Amino acid sequence: MNKTRSISLSNVTKIGILAALAFILMFFQVPIPIAPPFMRVDLADVPALIGGFAMGPWAGVAIQLVKNILNLTKTQTVGVGELSNFIVGSTFVFVASTIYKNRKTKKTAIFALACGVIAMTAIATLSNAFVVFPAYAKAMGFPLEAFAGQVPGNPLVKSYVSLMLLSIVPFNLVKGAVAALVTDLIYKRVSPILKAR
């Protein structure tokens, strides 16, 4: 029982450290012209992916949860952005980590990360279209169609539907691919630290 408790305490500590690192990485964001200015690429999913690969899918989801709770202290979206980040990031981490845990090889890791990016992009598009953007528009008091006018760097976006298909989809593919690439490059270097008891 003491061993189980110490392992659990060890994982809780690791989750806390990785969540804090993910929160710090949220401060370093890069805008891309195909998306609205409030959507930016960062590496905050990487600690959750690493944690999910090393400790299991639910550890990765926990890292995403703590990261977004911490981010509520500086929210500019009345919590809507944090909700979206949690939904999308948790999907990415859960799918990738679940696939990877069954066969821990380099090929499986790449396949798992690719599946995670695709799942994340699908959920991001659906959740943004039907939940997040409508909630954000209501909280801020402006119409949904106004979002389409916030992407001057993407002339293909002319309506709310084209915003979802030609801005949200490619944005999430780019963001996911960047996080997946960085995770693939560094996971094997840091995993021994996370797996140590």
Short mmCIF file of C-alpha atoms in Angstrom, two decimals:
data_model
loop_
_atom_site.label_atom_id
_atom_site.label_comp_id
_atom_site.label_asym_id
_atom_site.label_seq_id
_atom_site.Cartn_x
_atom_site.Cartn_y
_atom_site.Cartn_z
CA MET A 1 0.00 0.00 0.00
CA ASN A 2 2.86 2.38 0.78
CA LYS A 3 4.37 1.59 -2.62
CA THR A 4 1.07 2.41 -4.37
CA ARG A 5 0.78 5.63 -2.39
CA SER A 6 4.36 6.67 -3.21
CA ILE A 7 3.87 5.90 -6.92
CA SER A 8 0.66 7.91 -6.89
CA LEU A 9 2.34 10.79 -5.07
CA SER A 10 5.24 10.61 -7.53
CA ASN A 11 2.87 10.85 -10.50
CA VAL A 12 0.94 13.71 -8.92
CA THR A 13 4.22 15.59 -8.47
CA LYS A 14 5.25 14.94 -12.08
CA ILE A 15 1.84 16.01 -13.34
CA GLY A 16 2.14 19.25 -11.35
CA ILE A 17 5.61 20.00 -12.70
CA LEU A 18 4.60 19.26 -16.31
CA ALA A 19 1.42 21.34 -15.95
CA ALA A 20 3.45 24.28 -14.62
CA LEU A 21 5.85 23.94 -17.56
CA ALA A 22 2.91 23.82 -19.98
CA PHE A 23 1.46 26.96 -18.37
CA ILE A 24 4.79 28.77 -18.80
CA LEU A 25 4.96 27.68 -22.46
CA MET A 26 1.55 29.30 -23.04
CA PHE A 27 3.26 32.68 -22.63
CA PHE A 28 5.36 32.04 -25.75
CA GLN A 29 2.88 32.19 -28.61
CA VAL A 30 3.27 32.79 -32.32
CA PRO A 31 0.37 34.15 -34.39
CA ILE A 32 -0.14 32.77 -37.87
CA PRO A 33 -1.94 34.80 -40.55
CA ILE A 34 -4.42 32.07 -41.52
CA ALA A 35 -6.18 32.28 -38.13
CA PRO A 36 -7.88 34.95 -35.98
CA PRO A 37 -5.40 36.93 -33.83
CA PHE A 38 -6.58 35.33 -30.58
CA MET A 39 -5.56 31.87 -31.88
CA ARG A 40 -1.82 31.33 -31.65
CA VAL A 41 0.61 28.45 -31.91
CA ASP A 42 2.52 27.45 -28.78
CA LEU A 43 4.24 24.37 -27.39
CA ALA A 44 2.03 24.01 -24.31
CA ASP A 45 0.69 20.62 -25.48
CA VAL A 46 4.19 19.11 -25.47
CA PRO A 47 4.49 18.57 -21.67
CA ALA A 48 1.03 16.94 -21.67
CA LEU A 49 1.98 14.66 -24.56
CA ILE A 50 5.21 13.68 -22.81
CA GLY A 51 3.33 13.06 -19.57
CA GLY A 52 0.67 11.04 -21.38
CA PHE A 53 3.28 8.90 -23.13
CA ALA A 54 5.23 8.30 -19.91
CA MET A 55 2.39 7.95 -17.36
CA GLY A 56 -0.71 7.16 -19.40
CA PRO A 57 -3.55 9.02 -21.14
CA TRP A 58 -5.28 10.25 -17.97
CA ALA A 59 -2.06 11.82 -16.70
CA GLY A 60 -1.87 13.78 -19.96
CA VAL A 61 -5.49 14.93 -19.56
CA ALA A 62 -4.75 15.96 -15.96
CA ILE A 63 -1.81 18.06 -17.15
CA GLN A 64 -4.11 19.79 -19.66
CA LEU A 65 -6.68 20.44 -16.92
CA VAL A 66 -4.21 21.95 -14.45
CA LYS A 67 -2.56 24.02 -17.20
CA ASN A 68 -5.88 25.58 -18.14
CA ILE A 69 -6.95 26.17 -14.55
CA LEU A 70 -3.68 28.04 -14.03
CA ASN A 71 -4.32 30.01 -17.21
CA LEU A 72 -7.66 31.26 -15.86
CA THR A 73 -5.60 33.71 -13.77
CA LYS A 74 -4.76 35.64 -16.95
CA THR A 75 -7.74 34.83 -19.18
CA GLN A 76 -8.91 37.39 -21.75
CA THR A 77 -11.75 35.22 -23.02
CA VAL A 78 -13.91 34.87 -19.89
CA GLY A 79 -12.75 31.25 -19.62
CA VAL A 80 -14.03 30.29 -23.08
CA GLY A 81 -10.51 30.04 -24.51
CA GLU A 82 -9.41 27.82 -21.63
CA LEU A 83 -12.42 25.54 -22.16
CA SER A 84 -11.55 25.22 -25.84
CA ASN A 85 -7.88 24.63 -25.10
CA PHE A 86 -8.79 21.87 -22.62
CA ILE A 87 -11.21 20.12 -25.00
CA VAL A 88 -8.84 20.23 -27.95
CA GLY A 89 -5.62 19.54 -26.04
CA SER A 90 -7.15 16.66 -24.07
CA THR A 91 -8.37 15.04 -27.28
CA PHE A 92 -4.89 15.30 -28.79
CA VAL A 93 -3.17 13.85 -25.72
CA PHE A 94 -5.73 11.16 -24.94
CA VAL A 95 -5.84 9.74 -28.47
CA ALA A 96 -2.06 9.81 -28.98
CA SER A 97 -1.26 8.39 -25.52
CA THR A 98 -3.87 5.64 -25.74
CA ILE A 99 -2.45 4.38 -29.04
CA TYR A 100 1.16 4.66 -27.84
CA LYS A 101 0.63 2.80 -24.54
CA ASN A 102 -0.28 -0.43 -26.35
CA ARG A 103 2.96 -0.63 -28.34
CA LYS A 104 5.80 1.67 -27.35
CA THR A 105 7.89 1.89 -30.51
CA LYS A 106 9.13 4.80 -32.62
CA LYS A 107 6.73 3.92 -35.46
CA THR A 108 3.80 3.68 -33.07
CA ALA A 109 4.72 7.04 -31.52
CA ILE A 110 4.67 8.73 -34.94
CA PHE A 111 1.39 7.02 -35.86
CA ALA A 112 -0.12 7.90 -32.47
CA LEU A 113 0.88 11.55 -32.78
CA ALA A 114 -0.54 11.74 -36.32
CA CYS A 115 -3.84 10.23 -35.12
CA GLY A 116 -3.83 12.70 -32.23
CA VAL A 117 -3.41 15.66 -34.60
CA ILE A 118 -6.27 14.44 -36.81
CA ALA A 119 -8.58 13.81 -33.83
CA MET A 120 -7.66 17.16 -32.31
CA THR A 121 -8.38 18.99 -35.57
CA ALA A 122 -11.78 17.30 -35.97
CA ILE A 123 -12.84 18.03 -32.38
CA ALA A 124 -11.45 21.59 -32.57
CA THR A 125 -13.47 22.33 -35.70
CA LEU A 126 -16.71 20.91 -34.30
CA SER A 127 -16.33 22.38 -30.81
CA ASN A 128 -15.32 25.79 -32.15
CA ALA A 129 -18.16 25.86 -34.67
CA PHE A 130 -20.95 24.80 -32.32
CA VAL A 131 -19.79 25.59 -28.77
CA VAL A 132 -16.71 27.76 -28.31
CA PHE A 133 -17.16 30.52 -30.91
CA PRO A 134 -20.91 30.91 -30.17
CA ALA A 135 -20.13 31.10 -26.42
CA TYR A 136 -17.33 33.61 -27.00
CA ALA A 137 -19.54 35.73 -29.29
CA LYS A 138 -22.28 35.74 -26.66
CA ALA A 139 -19.85 36.65 -23.87
CA MET A 140 -18.35 39.49 -25.91
CA GLY A 141 -21.64 40.62 -27.45
CA PHE A 142 -20.96 40.41 -31.17
CA PRO A 143 -22.32 38.27 -34.06
CA LEU A 144 -20.69 35.04 -35.20
CA GLU A 145 -20.10 36.34 -38.72
CA ALA A 146 -17.82 39.02 -37.26
CA PHE A 147 -15.16 36.37 -36.65
CA ALA A 148 -14.70 35.93 -40.41
CA GLY A 149 -13.56 39.55 -40.66
CA GLN A 150 -10.75 38.97 -38.15
CA VAL A 151 -8.56 36.97 -40.54
CA PRO A 152 -7.18 39.55 -43.02
CA GLY A 153 -4.21 37.28 -43.77
CA ASN A 154 -6.50 34.61 -45.17
CA PRO A 155 -8.51 35.99 -48.12
CA LEU A 156 -10.33 32.65 -48.51
CA VAL A 157 -12.25 33.30 -45.29
CA LYS A 158 -15.44 35.11 -46.24
CA SER A 159 -18.03 33.56 -43.92
CA TYR A 160 -18.38 31.66 -40.65
CA VAL A 161 -18.37 28.31 -42.47
CA SER A 162 -15.24 29.16 -44.47
CA LEU A 163 -13.62 30.36 -41.24
CA MET A 164 -14.06 26.90 -39.76
CA LEU A 165 -12.93 24.99 -42.85
CA LEU A 166 -10.17 27.24 -44.16
CA SER A 167 -8.82 28.76 -40.95
CA ILE A 168 -9.62 26.58 -37.92
CA VAL A 169 -8.76 23.29 -39.68
CA PRO A 170 -5.35 24.37 -41.03
CA PHE A 171 -4.50 26.22 -37.81
CA ASN A 172 -5.02 23.08 -35.73
CA LEU A 173 -3.14 20.92 -38.22
CA VAL A 174 -0.17 23.30 -37.98
CA LYS A 175 -0.34 23.61 -34.19
CA GLY A 176 -0.70 19.86 -33.75
CA ALA A 177 2.10 19.05 -36.18
CA VAL A 178 4.51 21.40 -34.40
CA ALA A 179 3.71 19.89 -30.98
CA ALA A 180 3.94 16.37 -32.39
CA LEU A 181 7.33 17.05 -33.99
CA VAL A 182 8.81 18.54 -30.81
CA THR A 183 7.39 15.66 -28.72
CA ASP A 184 8.87 13.10 -31.10
CA LEU A 185 12.27 14.80 -30.95
CA ILE A 186 12.56 15.07 -27.17
CA TYR A 187 10.42 12.30 -25.62
CA LYS A 188 13.08 9.59 -25.48
CA ARG A 189 15.53 12.05 -23.93
CA VAL A 190 13.25 13.03 -21.05
CA SER A 191 11.19 9.87 -20.50
CA PRO A 192 13.77 8.18 -18.23
CA ILE A 193 13.37 11.06 -15.76
CA LEU A 194 9.56 10.67 -15.73
CA LYS A 195 9.69 6.88 -15.42
CA ALA A 196 12.10 6.97 -12.48
CA ARG A 197 10.45 6.13 -9.16
#
